[in-house]
mmCIF file of C-alpha atoms in Angstrom:
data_model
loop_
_atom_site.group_PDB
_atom_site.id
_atom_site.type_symbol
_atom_site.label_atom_id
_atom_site.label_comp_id
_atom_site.label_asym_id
_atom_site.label_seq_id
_atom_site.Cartn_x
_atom_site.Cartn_y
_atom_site.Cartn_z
ATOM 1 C CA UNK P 23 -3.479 -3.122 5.111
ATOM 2 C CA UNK P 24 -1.215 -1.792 2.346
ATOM 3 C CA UNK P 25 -0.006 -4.996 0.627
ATOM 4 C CA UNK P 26 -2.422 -8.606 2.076
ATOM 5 C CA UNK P 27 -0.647 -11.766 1.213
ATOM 6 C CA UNK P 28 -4.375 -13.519 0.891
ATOM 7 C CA UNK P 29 -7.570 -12.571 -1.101
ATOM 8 C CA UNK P 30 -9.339 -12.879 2.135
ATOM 9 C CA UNK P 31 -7.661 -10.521 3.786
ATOM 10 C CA UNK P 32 -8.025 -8.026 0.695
ATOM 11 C CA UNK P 33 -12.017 -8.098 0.741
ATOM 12 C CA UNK P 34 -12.505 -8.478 4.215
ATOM 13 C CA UNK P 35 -10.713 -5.589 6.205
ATOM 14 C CA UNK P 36 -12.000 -2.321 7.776
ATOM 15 C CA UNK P 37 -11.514 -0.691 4.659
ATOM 16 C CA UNK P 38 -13.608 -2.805 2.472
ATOM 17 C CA UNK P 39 -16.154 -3.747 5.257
ATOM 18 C CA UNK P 40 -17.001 0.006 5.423
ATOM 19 C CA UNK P 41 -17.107 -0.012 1.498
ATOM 20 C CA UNK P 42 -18.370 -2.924 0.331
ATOM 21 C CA UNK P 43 -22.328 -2.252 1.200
ATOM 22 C CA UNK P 44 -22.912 1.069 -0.487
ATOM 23 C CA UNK P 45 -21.071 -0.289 -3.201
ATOM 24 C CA UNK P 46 -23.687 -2.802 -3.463
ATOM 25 C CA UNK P 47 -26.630 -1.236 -3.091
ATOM 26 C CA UNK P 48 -25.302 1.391 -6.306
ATOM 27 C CA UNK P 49 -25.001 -1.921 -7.999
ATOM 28 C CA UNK P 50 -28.210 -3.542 -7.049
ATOM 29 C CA UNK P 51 -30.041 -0.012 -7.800
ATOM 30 C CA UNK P 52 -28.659 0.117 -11.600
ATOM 31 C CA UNK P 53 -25.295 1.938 -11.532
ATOM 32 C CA UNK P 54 -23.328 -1.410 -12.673
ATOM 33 C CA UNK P 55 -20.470 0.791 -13.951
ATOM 34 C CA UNK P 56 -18.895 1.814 -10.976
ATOM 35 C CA UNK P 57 -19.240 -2.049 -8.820
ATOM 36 C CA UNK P 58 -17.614 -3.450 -11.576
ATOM 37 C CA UNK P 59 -14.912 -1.736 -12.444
ATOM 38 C CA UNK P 60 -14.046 -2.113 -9.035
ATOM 39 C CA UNK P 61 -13.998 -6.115 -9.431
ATOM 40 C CA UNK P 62 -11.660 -5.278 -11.928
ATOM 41 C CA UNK P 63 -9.406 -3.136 -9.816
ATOM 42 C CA UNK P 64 -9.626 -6.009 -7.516
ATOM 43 C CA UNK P 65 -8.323 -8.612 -10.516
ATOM 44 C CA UNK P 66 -6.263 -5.810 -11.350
ATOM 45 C CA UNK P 67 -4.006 -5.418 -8.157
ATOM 46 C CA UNK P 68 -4.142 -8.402 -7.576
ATOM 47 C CA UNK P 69 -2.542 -10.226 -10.879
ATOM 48 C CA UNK P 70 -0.216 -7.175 -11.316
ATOM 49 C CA UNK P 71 1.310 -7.449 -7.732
ATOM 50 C CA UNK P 72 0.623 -10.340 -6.405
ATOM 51 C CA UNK P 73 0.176 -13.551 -8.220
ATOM 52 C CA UNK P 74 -1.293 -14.791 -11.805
ATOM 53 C CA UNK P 75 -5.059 -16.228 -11.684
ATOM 54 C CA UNK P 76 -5.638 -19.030 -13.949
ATOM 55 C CA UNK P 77 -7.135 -18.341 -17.151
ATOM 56 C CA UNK P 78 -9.924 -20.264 -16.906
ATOM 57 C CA UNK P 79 -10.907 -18.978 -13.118
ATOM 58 C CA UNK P 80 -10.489 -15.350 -14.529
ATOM 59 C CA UNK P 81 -12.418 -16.211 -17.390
ATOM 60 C CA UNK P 82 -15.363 -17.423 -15.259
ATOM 61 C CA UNK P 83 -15.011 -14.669 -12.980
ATOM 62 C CA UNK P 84 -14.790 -12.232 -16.227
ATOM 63 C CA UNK P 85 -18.644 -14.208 -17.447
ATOM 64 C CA UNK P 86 -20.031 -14.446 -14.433
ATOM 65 C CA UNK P 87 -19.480 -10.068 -13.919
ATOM 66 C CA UNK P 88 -20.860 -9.573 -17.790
ATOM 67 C CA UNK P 89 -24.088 -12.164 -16.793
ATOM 68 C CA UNK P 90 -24.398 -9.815 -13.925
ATOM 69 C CA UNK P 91 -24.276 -6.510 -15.653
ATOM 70 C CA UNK P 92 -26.760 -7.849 -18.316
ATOM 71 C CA UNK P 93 -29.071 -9.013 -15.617
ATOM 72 C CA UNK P 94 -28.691 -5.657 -13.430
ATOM 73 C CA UNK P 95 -29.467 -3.872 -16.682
ATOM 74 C CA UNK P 96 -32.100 -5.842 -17.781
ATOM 75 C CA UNK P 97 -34.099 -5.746 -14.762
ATOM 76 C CA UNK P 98 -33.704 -1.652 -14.794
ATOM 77 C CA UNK P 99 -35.796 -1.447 -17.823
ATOM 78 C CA UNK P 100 -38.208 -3.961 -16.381
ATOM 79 C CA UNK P 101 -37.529 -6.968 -18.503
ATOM 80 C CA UNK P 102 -36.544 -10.470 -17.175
ATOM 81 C CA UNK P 103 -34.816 -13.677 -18.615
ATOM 82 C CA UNK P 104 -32.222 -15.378 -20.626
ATOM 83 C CA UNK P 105 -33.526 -13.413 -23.700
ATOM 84 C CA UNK P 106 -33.346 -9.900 -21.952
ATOM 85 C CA UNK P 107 -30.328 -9.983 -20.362
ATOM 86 C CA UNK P 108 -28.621 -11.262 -24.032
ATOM 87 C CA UNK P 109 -30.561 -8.031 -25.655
ATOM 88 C CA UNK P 110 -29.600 -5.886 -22.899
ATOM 89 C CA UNK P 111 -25.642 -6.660 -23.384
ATOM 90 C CA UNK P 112 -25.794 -5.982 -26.991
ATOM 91 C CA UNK P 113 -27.986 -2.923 -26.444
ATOM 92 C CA UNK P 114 -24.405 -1.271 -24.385
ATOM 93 C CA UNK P 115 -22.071 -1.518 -27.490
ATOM 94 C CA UNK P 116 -25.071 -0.894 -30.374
ATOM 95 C CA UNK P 117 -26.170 2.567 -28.115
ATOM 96 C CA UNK P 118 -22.433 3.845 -27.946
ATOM 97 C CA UNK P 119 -21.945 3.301 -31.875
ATOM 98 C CA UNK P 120 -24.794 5.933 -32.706
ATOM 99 C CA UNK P 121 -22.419 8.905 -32.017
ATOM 100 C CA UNK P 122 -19.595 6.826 -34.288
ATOM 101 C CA UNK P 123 -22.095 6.046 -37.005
ATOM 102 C CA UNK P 124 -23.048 9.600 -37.099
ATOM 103 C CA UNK P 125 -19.473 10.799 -36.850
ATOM 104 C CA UNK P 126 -18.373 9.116 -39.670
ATOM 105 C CA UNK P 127 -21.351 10.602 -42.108
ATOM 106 C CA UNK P 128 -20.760 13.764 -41.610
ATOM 107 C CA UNK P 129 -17.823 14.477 -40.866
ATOM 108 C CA UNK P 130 -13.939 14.196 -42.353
ATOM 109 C CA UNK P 131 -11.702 12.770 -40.260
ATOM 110 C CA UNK P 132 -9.048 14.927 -39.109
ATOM 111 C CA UNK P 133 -4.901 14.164 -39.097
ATOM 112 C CA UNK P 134 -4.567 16.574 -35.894
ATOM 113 C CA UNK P 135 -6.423 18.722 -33.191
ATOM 114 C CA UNK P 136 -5.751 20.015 -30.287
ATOM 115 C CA UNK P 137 -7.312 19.319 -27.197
ATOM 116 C CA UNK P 138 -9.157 22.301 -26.664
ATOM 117 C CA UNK P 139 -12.266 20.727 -25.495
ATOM 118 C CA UNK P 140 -10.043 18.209 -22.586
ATOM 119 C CA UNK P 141 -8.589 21.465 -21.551
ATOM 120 C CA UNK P 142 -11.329 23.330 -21.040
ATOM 121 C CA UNK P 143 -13.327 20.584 -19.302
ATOM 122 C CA UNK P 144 -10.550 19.890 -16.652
ATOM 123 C CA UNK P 145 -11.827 23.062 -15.244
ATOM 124 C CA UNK P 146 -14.321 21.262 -13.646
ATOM 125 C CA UNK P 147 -11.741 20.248 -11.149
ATOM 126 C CA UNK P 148 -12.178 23.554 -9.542
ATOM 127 C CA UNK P 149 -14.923 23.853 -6.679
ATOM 128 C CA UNK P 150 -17.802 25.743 -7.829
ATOM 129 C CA UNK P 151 -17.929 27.265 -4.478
ATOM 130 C CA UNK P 152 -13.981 28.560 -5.742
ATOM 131 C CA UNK P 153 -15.425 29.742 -9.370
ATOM 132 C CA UNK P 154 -19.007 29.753 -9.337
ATOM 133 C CA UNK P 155 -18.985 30.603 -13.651
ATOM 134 C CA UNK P 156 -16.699 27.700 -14.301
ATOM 135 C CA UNK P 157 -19.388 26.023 -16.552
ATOM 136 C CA UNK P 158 -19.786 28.858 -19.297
ATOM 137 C CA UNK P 159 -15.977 28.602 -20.058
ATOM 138 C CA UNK P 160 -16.197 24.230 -20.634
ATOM 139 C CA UNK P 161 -16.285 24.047 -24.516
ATOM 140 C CA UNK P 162 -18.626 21.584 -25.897
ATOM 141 C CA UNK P 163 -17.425 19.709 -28.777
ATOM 142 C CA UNK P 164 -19.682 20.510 -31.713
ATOM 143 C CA UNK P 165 -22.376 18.085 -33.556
ATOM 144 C CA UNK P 166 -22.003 14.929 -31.170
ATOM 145 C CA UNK P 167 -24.869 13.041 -31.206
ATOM 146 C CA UNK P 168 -25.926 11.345 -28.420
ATOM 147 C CA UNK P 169 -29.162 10.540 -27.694
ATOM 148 C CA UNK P 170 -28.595 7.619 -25.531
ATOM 149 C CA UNK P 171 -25.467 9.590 -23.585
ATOM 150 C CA UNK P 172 -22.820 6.842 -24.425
ATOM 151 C CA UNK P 173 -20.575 8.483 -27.106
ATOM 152 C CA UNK P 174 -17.492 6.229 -28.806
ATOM 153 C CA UNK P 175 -14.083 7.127 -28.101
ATOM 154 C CA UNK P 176 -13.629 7.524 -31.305
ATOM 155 C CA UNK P 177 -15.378 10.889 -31.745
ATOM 156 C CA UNK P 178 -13.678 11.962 -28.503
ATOM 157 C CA UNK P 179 -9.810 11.065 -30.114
ATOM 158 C CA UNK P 180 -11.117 12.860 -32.825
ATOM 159 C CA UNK P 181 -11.864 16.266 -31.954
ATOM 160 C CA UNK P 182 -9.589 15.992 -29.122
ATOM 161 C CA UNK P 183 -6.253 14.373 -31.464
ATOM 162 C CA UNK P 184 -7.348 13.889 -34.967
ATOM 163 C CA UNK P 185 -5.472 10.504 -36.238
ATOM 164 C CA UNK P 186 -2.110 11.384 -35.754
ATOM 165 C CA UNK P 187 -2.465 12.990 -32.701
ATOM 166 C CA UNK P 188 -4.490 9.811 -30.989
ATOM 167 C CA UNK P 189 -1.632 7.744 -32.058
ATOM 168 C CA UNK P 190 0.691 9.830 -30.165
ATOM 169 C CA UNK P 191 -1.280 10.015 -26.805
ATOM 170 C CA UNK P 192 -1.549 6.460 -27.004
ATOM 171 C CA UNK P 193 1.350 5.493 -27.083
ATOM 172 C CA UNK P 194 2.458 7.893 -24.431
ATOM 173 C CA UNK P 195 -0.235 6.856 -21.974
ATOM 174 C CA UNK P 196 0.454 3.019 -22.373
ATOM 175 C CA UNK P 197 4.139 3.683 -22.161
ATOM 176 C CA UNK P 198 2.976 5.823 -18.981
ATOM 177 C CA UNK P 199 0.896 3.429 -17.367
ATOM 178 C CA UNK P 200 3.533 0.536 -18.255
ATOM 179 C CA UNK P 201 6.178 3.079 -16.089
ATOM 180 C CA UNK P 202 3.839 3.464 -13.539
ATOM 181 C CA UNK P 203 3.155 -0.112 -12.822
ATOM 182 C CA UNK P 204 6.642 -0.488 -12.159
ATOM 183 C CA UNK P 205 7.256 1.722 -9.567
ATOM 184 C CA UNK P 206 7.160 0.139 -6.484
ATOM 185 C CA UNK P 207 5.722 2.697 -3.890
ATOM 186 C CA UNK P 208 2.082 2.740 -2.477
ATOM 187 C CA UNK P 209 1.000 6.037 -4.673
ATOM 188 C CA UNK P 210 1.818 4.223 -8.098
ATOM 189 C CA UNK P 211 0.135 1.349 -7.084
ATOM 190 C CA UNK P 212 -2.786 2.593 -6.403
ATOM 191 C CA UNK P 213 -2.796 4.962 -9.454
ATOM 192 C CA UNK P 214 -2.768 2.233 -11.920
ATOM 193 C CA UNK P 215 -5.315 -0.150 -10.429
ATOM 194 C CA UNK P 216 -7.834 2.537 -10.127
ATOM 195 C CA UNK P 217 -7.000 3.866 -13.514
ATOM 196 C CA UNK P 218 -6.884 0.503 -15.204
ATOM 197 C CA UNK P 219 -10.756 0.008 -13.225
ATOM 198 C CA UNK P 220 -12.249 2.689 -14.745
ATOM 199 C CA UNK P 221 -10.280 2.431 -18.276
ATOM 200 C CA UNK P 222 -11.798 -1.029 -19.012
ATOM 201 C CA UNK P 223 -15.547 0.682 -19.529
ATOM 202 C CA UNK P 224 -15.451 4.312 -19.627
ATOM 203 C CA UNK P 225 -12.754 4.261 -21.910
ATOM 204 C CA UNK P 226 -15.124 3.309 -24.874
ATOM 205 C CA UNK P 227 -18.452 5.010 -24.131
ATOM 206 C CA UNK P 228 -17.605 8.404 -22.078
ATOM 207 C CA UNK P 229 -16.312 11.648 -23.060
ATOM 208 C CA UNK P 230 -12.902 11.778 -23.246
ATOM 209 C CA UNK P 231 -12.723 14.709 -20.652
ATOM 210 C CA UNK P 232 -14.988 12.813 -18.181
ATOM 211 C CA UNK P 233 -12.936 10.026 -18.222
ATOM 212 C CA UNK P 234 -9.608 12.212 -18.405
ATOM 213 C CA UNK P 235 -10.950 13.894 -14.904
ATOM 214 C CA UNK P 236 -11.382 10.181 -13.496
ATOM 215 C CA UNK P 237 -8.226 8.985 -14.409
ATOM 216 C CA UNK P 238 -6.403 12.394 -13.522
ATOM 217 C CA UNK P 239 -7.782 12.510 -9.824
ATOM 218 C CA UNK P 240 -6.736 9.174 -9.058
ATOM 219 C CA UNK P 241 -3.228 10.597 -9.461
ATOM 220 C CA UNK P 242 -1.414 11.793 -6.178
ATOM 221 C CA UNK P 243 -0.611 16.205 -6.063
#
C-alpha cells in the first residue's frame, strides 16, 4: 500500500509482516543500528506526509528507542541494569570521538580537499563478480584512528572537503533533501525517508563513503 491513511495499516501489511521478524531478530542479536533507524523512517514518513505527532508522544517514543538501544547494547557485552545501560549510551558518542581527538592533534585542518577517497570508495558499487580487483583501487584515507571502528564525521568532511568545502556540500545536500521532500511522486518519497533513517546515526560515526553508498543506493537509476 503506497500511501495508508492509518498507522495500523502502515505496520501491519504484507510488506511489513514479511519484514518485521528478521528485522527483529538483527535487533534482538545486537545490530541496533539498522531496527532503529527504521523506527525513524517510520516517524519519518509518517510526520513528513502524513500528519504531525505530538511532541511529547514523539518524545517518549524518541526515549523509549534510546532505553532500548542502551539495553540491547548493554546486554551484548554481558552487563545488566540501570547502571549499564547509562554507561553503555555514553560509551557510543565517547568511542566515536577517539578518531576526532586524534584528528585534531595531529593534524591541521584543511580549507579544501577533494573527495578523492568518496570517489574511489563508490567503486564498491560494482559487483565483484563484474571487477573482481575493485578493492586495490578504494583509497584509504591516511592516519585515521580507529580502534573501536566508529570514526567522527568530522575526520571524514575533512579529508573528503576540508572546511570550506564541507560547508558547501552541506548546504547543497540539505537544500537537496529539502527539494526532494517536496516532490510528490512515490520515488522521492521513499528516497528521503530512507535517507533521513540512516542519516540520523551513521551520519556521525561511519565513514563518509559508507554512508555516501547507503544514502546513494536508496536513490532510484
Amino acid at each position: 500500500q503506497t500511501n495508508p491513511s492509518t498507522l495500523k495499516r502502515l505496520l501491519f501489511n504484507r510488506y511489513m509482516v514479511q519484514f518485521l521478524p528478521p528485522n527483529i531478530i538483527l535487533f534482538l542479536s545486537g545490530s541496533r543500528l539498522y531496527f532503529i533507524s527504521f523506527l525513524l523512517m517510520l516517524i519519518v514518513y509518517w510526520t513528513s506526509f502524513r500528519q504531525r505527532i505530538r511532541a511529547a508522544r514523539l518524545v517518549a517514543v524518541l526515549l523509549g528507542a534510546i532505553t532500548l538501544m542502551g539495553a540491547v547494547g548493554a546486554y551484548r557485552l554481558g552487563g545488566s541494569g540501570e547502571h549499564s545501560i547509562i554507561a553503555n549510551l555514553i560509551e557510543e558518542p565517547m568511542f566515536t570521538s577517539f578518531s576526532l581527538a586524534a584528528f585534531l592533534g595531529t593534524h591541521k585542518l584543511f580549507l579544501w580537499n577533494y573527495p578523492v577517497y568518496l570517489a574511489s570508495d563508490l567503486i564498491n558499487l560494482i559487483p565483484s563478480a563484474v571487477f573482481p580487483g575493485k578493492i586495490a583501487l578504494i583509497n584509504q584515507m591516511p592516519d585515521v584512528y580507529t580502534p573501536l571502528g566508529a570514526l567522527n564525521s568530522f575526520v571524514s568532511f575533512q579529508w573528503n572537503f576540508g572546511l570550506i568545502g564541507t560547508m558547501i556540500f552541506m548546504f547543497l545536500f540539505g537544500y537537496f533533501l529539502t527539494r526532494l521532500r517536496r516532490h510528490c511522486d512515490l520515488w522521492s518519497r521513499v528516497a528521503y525517508v530512507l535517507s533521513s533513517g540512516w542519516l540520523t546515526f551513521t551520519f556521525f560515526r561511519d565513514h563518509f563513503q559508507s554512508r555516501s553508498l547507503k544514502i546513494f543506493l536508496n536513490f532510484p537509476s
